[in-house]
mmCIF file of C-alpha atoms in Angstrom:
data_model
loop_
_atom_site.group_PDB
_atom_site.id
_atom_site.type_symbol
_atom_site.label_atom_id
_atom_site.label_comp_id
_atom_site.label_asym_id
_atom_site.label_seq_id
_atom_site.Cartn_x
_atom_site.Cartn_y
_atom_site.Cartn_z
ATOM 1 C CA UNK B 17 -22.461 -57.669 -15.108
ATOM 2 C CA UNK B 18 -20.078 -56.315 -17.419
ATOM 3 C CA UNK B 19 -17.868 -53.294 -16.450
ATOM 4 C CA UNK B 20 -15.468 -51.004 -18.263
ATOM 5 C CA UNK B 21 -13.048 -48.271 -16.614
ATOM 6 C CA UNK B 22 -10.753 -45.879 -19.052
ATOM 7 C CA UNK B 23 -7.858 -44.754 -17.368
ATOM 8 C CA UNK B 24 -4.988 -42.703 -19.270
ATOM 9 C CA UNK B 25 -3.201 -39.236 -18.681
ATOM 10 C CA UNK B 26 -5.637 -36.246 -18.605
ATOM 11 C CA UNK B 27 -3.325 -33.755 -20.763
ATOM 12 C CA UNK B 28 -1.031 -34.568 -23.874
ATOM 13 C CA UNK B 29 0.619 -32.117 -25.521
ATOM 14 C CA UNK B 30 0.018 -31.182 -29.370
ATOM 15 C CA UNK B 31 1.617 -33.725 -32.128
ATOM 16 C CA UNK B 32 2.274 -36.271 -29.416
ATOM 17 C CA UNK B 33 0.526 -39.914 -29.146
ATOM 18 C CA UNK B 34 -2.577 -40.241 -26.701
ATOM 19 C CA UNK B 35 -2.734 -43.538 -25.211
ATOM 20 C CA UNK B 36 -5.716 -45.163 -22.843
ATOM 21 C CA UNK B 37 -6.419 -48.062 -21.235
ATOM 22 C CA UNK B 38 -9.928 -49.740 -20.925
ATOM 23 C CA UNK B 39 -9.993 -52.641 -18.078
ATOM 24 C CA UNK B 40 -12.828 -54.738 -18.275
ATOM 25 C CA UNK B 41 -14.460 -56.974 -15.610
ATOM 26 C CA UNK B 42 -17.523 -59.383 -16.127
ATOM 27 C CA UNK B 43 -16.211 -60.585 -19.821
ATOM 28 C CA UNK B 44 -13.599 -62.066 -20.394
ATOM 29 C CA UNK B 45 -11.449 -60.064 -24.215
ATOM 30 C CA UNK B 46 -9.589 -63.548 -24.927
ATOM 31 C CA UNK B 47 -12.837 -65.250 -26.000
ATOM 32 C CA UNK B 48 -13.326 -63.513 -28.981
ATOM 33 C CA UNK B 49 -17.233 -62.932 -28.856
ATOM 34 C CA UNK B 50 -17.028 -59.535 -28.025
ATOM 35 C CA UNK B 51 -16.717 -56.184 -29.766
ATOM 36 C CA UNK B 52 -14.535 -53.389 -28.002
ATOM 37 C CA UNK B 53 -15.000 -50.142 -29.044
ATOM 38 C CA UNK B 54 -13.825 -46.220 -28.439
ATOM 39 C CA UNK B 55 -16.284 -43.381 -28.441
ATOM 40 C CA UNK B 56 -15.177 -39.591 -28.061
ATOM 41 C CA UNK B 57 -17.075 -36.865 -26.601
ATOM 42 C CA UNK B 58 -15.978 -32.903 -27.242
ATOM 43 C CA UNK B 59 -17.552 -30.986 -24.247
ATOM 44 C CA UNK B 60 -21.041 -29.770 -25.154
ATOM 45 C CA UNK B 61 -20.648 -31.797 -28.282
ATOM 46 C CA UNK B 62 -21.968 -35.049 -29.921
ATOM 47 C CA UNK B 63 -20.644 -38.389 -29.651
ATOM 48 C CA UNK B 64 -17.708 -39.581 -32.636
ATOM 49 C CA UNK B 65 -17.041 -43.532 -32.898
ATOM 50 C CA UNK B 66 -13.392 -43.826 -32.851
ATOM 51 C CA UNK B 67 -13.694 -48.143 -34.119
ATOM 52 C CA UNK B 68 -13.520 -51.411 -32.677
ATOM 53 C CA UNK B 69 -11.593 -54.691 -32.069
ATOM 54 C CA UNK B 70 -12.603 -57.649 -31.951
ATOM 55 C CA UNK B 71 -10.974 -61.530 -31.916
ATOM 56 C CA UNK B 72 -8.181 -59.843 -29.791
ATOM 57 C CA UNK B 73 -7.076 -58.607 -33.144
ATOM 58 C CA UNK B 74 -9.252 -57.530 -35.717
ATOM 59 C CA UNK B 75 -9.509 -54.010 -35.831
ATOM 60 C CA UNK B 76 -12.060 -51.584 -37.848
ATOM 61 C CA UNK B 77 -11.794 -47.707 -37.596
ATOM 62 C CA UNK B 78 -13.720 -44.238 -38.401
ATOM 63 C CA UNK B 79 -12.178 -43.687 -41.797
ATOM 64 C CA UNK B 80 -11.531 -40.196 -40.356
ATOM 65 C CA UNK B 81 -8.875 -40.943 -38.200
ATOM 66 C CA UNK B 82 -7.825 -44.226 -39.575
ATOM 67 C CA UNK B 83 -4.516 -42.952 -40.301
ATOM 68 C CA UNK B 84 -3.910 -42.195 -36.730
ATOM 69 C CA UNK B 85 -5.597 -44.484 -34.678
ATOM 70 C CA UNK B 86 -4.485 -48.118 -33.716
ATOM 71 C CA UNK B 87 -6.296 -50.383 -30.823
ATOM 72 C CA UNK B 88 -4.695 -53.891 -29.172
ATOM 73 C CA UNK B 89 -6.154 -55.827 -26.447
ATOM 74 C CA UNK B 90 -3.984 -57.633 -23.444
ATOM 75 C CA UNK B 91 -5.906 -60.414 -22.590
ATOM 76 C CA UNK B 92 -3.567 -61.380 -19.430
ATOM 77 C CA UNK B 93 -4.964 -57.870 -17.914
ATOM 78 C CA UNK B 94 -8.096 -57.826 -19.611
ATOM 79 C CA UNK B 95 -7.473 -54.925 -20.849
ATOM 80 C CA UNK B 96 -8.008 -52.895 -24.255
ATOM 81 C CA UNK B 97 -6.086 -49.778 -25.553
ATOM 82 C CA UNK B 98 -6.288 -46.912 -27.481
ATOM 83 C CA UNK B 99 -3.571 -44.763 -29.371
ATOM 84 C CA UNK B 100 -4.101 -41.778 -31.237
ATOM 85 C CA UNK B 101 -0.754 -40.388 -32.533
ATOM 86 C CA UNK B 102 -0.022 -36.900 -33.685
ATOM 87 C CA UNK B 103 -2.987 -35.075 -31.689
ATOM 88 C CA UNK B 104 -4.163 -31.374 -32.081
ATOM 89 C CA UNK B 105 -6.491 -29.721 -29.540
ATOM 90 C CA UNK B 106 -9.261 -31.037 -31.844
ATOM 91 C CA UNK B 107 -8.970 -34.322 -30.413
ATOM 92 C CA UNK B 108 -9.357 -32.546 -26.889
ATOM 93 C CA UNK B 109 -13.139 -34.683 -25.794
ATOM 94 C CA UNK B 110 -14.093 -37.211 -22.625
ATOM 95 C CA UNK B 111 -12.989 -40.580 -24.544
ATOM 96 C CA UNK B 112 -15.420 -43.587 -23.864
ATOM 97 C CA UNK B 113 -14.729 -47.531 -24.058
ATOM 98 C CA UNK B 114 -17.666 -48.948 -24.539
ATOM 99 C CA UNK B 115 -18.748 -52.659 -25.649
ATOM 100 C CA UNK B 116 -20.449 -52.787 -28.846
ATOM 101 C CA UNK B 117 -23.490 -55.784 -28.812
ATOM 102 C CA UNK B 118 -22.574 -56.690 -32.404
ATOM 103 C CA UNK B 119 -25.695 -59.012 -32.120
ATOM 104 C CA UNK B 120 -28.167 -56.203 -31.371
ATOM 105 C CA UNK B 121 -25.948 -53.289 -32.951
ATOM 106 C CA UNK B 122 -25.852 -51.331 -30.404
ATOM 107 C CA UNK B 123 -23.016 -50.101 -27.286
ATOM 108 C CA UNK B 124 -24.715 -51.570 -24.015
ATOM 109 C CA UNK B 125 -22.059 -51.189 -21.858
ATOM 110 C CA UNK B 126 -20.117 -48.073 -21.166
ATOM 111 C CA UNK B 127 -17.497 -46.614 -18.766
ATOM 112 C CA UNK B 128 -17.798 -43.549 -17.364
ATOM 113 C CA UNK B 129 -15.210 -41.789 -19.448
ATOM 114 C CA UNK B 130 -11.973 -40.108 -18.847
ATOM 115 C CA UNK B 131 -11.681 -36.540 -20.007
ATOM 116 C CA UNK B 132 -8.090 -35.938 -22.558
ATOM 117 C CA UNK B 133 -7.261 -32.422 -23.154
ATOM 118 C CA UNK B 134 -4.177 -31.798 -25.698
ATOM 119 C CA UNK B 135 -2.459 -28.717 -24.621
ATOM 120 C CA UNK B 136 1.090 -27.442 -24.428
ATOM 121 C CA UNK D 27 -18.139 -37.807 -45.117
ATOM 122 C CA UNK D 28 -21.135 -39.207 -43.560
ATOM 123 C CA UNK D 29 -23.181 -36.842 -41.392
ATOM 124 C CA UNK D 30 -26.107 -37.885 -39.074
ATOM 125 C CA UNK D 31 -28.782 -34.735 -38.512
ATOM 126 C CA UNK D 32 -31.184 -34.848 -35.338
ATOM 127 C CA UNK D 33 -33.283 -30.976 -34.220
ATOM 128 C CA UNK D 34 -31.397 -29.453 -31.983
ATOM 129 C CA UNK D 35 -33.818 -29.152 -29.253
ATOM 130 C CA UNK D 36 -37.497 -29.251 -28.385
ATOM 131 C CA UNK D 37 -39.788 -28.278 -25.862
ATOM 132 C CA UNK D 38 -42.970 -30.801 -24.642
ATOM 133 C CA UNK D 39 -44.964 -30.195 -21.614
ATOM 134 C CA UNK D 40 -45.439 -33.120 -19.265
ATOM 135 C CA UNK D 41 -47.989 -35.315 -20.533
ATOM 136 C CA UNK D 42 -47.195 -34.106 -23.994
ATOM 137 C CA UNK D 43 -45.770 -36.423 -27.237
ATOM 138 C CA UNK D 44 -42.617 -35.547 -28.983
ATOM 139 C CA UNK D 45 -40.321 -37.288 -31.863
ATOM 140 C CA UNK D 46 -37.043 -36.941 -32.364
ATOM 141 C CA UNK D 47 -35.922 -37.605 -35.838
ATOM 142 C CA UNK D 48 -32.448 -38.545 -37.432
ATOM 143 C CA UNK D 49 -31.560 -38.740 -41.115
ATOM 144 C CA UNK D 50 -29.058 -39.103 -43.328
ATOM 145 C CA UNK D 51 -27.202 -36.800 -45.854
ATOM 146 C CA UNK D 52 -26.859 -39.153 -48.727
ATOM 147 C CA UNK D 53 -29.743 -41.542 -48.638
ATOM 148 C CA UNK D 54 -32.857 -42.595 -46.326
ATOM 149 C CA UNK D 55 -32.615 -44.314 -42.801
ATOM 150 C CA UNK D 56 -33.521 -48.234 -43.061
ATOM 151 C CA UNK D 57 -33.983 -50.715 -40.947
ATOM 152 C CA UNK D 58 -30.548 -51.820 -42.362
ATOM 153 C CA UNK D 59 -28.725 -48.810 -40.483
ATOM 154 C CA UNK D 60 -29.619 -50.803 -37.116
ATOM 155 C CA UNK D 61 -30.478 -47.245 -35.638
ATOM 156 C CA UNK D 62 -29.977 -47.090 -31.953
ATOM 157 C CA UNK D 63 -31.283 -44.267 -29.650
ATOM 158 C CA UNK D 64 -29.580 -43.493 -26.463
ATOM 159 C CA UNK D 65 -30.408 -41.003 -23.561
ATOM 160 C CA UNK D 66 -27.807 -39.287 -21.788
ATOM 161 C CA UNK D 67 -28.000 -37.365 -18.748
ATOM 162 C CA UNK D 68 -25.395 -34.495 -17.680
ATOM 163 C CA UNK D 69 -21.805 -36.316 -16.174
ATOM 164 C CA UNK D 70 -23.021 -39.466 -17.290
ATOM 165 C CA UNK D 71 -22.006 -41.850 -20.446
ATOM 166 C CA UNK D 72 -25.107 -42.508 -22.793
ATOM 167 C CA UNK D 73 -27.931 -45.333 -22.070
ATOM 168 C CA UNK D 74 -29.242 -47.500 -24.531
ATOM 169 C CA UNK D 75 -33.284 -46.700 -25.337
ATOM 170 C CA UNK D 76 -33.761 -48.339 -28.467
ATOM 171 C CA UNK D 77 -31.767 -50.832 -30.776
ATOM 172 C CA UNK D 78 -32.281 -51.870 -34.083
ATOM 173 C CA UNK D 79 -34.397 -48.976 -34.911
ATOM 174 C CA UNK D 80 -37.414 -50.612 -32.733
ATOM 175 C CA UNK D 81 -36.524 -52.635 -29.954
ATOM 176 C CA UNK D 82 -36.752 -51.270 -26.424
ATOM 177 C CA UNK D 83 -33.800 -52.122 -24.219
ATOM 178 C CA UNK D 84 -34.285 -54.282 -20.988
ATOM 179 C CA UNK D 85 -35.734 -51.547 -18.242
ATOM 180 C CA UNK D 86 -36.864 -49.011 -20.777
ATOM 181 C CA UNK D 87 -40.174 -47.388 -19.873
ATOM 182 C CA UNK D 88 -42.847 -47.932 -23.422
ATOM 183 C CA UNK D 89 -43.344 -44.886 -23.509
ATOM 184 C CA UNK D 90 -40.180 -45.000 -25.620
ATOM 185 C CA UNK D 91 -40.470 -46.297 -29.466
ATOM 186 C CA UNK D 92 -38.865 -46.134 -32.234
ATOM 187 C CA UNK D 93 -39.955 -46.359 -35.787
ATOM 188 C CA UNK D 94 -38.953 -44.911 -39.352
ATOM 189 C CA UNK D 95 -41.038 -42.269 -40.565
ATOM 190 C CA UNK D 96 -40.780 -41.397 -44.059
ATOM 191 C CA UNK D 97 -37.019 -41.697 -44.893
ATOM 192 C CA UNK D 98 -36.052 -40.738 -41.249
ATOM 193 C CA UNK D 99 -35.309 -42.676 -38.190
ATOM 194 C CA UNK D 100 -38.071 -41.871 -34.934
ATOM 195 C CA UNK D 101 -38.128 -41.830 -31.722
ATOM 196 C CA UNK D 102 -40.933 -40.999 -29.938
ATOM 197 C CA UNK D 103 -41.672 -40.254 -25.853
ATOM 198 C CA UNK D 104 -45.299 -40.557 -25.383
ATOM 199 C CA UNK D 105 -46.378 -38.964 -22.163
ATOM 200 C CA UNK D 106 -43.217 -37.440 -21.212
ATOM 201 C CA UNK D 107 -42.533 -37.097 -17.996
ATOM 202 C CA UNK D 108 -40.014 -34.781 -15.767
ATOM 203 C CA UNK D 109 -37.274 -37.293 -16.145
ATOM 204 C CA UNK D 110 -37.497 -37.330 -19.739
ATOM 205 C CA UNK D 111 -35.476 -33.505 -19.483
ATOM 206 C CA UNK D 112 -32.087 -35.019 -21.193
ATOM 207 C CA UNK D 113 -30.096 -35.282 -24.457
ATOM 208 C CA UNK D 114 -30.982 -38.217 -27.033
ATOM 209 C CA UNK D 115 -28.736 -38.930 -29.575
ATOM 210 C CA UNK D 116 -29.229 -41.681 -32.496
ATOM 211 C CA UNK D 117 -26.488 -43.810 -34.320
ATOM 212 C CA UNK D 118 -26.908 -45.176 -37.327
ATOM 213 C CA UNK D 119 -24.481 -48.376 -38.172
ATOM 214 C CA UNK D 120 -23.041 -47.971 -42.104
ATOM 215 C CA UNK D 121 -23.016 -50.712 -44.474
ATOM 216 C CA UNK D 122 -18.797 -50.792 -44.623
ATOM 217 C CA UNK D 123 -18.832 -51.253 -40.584
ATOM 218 C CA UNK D 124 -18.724 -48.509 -38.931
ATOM 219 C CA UNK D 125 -21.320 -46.171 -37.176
ATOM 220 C CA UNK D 126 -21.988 -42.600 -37.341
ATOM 221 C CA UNK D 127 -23.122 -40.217 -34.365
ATOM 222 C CA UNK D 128 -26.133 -38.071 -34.842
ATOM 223 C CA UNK D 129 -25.314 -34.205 -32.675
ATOM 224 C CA UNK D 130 -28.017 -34.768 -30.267
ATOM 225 C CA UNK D 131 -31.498 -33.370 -29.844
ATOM 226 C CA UNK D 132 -31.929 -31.408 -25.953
ATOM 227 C CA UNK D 133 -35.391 -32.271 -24.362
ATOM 228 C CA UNK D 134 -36.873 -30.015 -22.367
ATOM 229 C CA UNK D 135 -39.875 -30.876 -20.356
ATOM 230 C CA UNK D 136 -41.486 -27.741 -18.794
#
């Protein structure tokens, strides 16, 4: 059974870098079969795909914050990240890692979320 | 930019048939957008429904199905019942990669 858990600070302050950590149990990032994504979440909002890596290094992103956004993956933790430099409150939203099933095209596995608000 | 529409809300009594739609601004829905439905319930990350615009994830009840109707992606509860009272959204996977949100249609069942 796969399992993801973000964990990160809940409050950055405006034009700073939000960073977040995704560690994953049940699949192992180092073998490269997998897709590792970022979802966002403003409250009482819909859901915005942030992108994906994959092969511990390929990376694909929402052309919309492409200039901001940059993921890695630590395969010695298991773990995947997320940064998102120069943030306004519009990136204030409960951030998801989820896996994406590139097979089936779809994200079958999600963590619960970890709420970000960007405040000074 | 690409935006995803689904109705904001809708209202089916128990029993009752509903479909949730979810186009596209600047062409039709096709089985080549892979659309996947997902239901999510309040404090809770989405659940997979439907994948590749027709196929019912593992533990998914049939009264779930998805189709494309007209130039539109479907889904469609059939006999919805109490626990069906949640927000579905669809996502609809572009042809450079990426995949766009729909906003989310609110069920009611009352």
């Amino acid at each position: 059974q796969v399992q993801l858990q973000e964990s990160g600070p809940g409050l950055v302050k405006p034009s700073e870098t939000l960073s977040l950590t995704c560690t994953v149990s049940g699949a192992p990032l180092g073998s490269g079969t997998d897709y590792w994504t970022w979802i966002r979440q403003p409250a009482g909002k819909g859901l915005e795909w942030i992108g994906r890596i994959y092969s511990s290094e390929y990376t694909f992103f929402n052309p919309s914050l492409a200039s901001r956004v940059n993921m890695s993956v630590d395969t010695s933790k298991n773990q995947f990240s997320l940064s998102l430099t120069s943030v306004t409150a519009a990136d204030t939203a409960l951030y998801y890692c989820a896996r994406e099933n590139w097979a089936d095209t779809h994200f079958d596995y999600w963590g619960q979320g970890v709420q970000v608000t960007v405040s000074s | 930019q690409t935006v995803v529409t689904q109705e904001p809300a809708f209202s089916v009594s128990p029993g009752g048939t509903v479909t949730l739609t979810c186009s596209l601004t600047s062409e039709p829905v096709a089985v080549v957008h892979y659309c996947s439905w997902y239901k999510q319930t309040p404090g809770q990350p989405p659940r997979t429904l439907i994948y590749k615009t027709t196929s019912r994830s593992s533990g998914v009840p049939d009264r779930f199905s998805g189709s494309i109707l007209g130039n539109k992606a479907a889904l469609t509860i059939t006999g919805a019942q109490a626990d069906d009272d949640s927000v579905y959204f669809c996502a609809l996977y572009l042809g450079g990669g990426g995949f766009v949100f729909g906003g989310g249609t609110k069920v009611t069942v009352l």
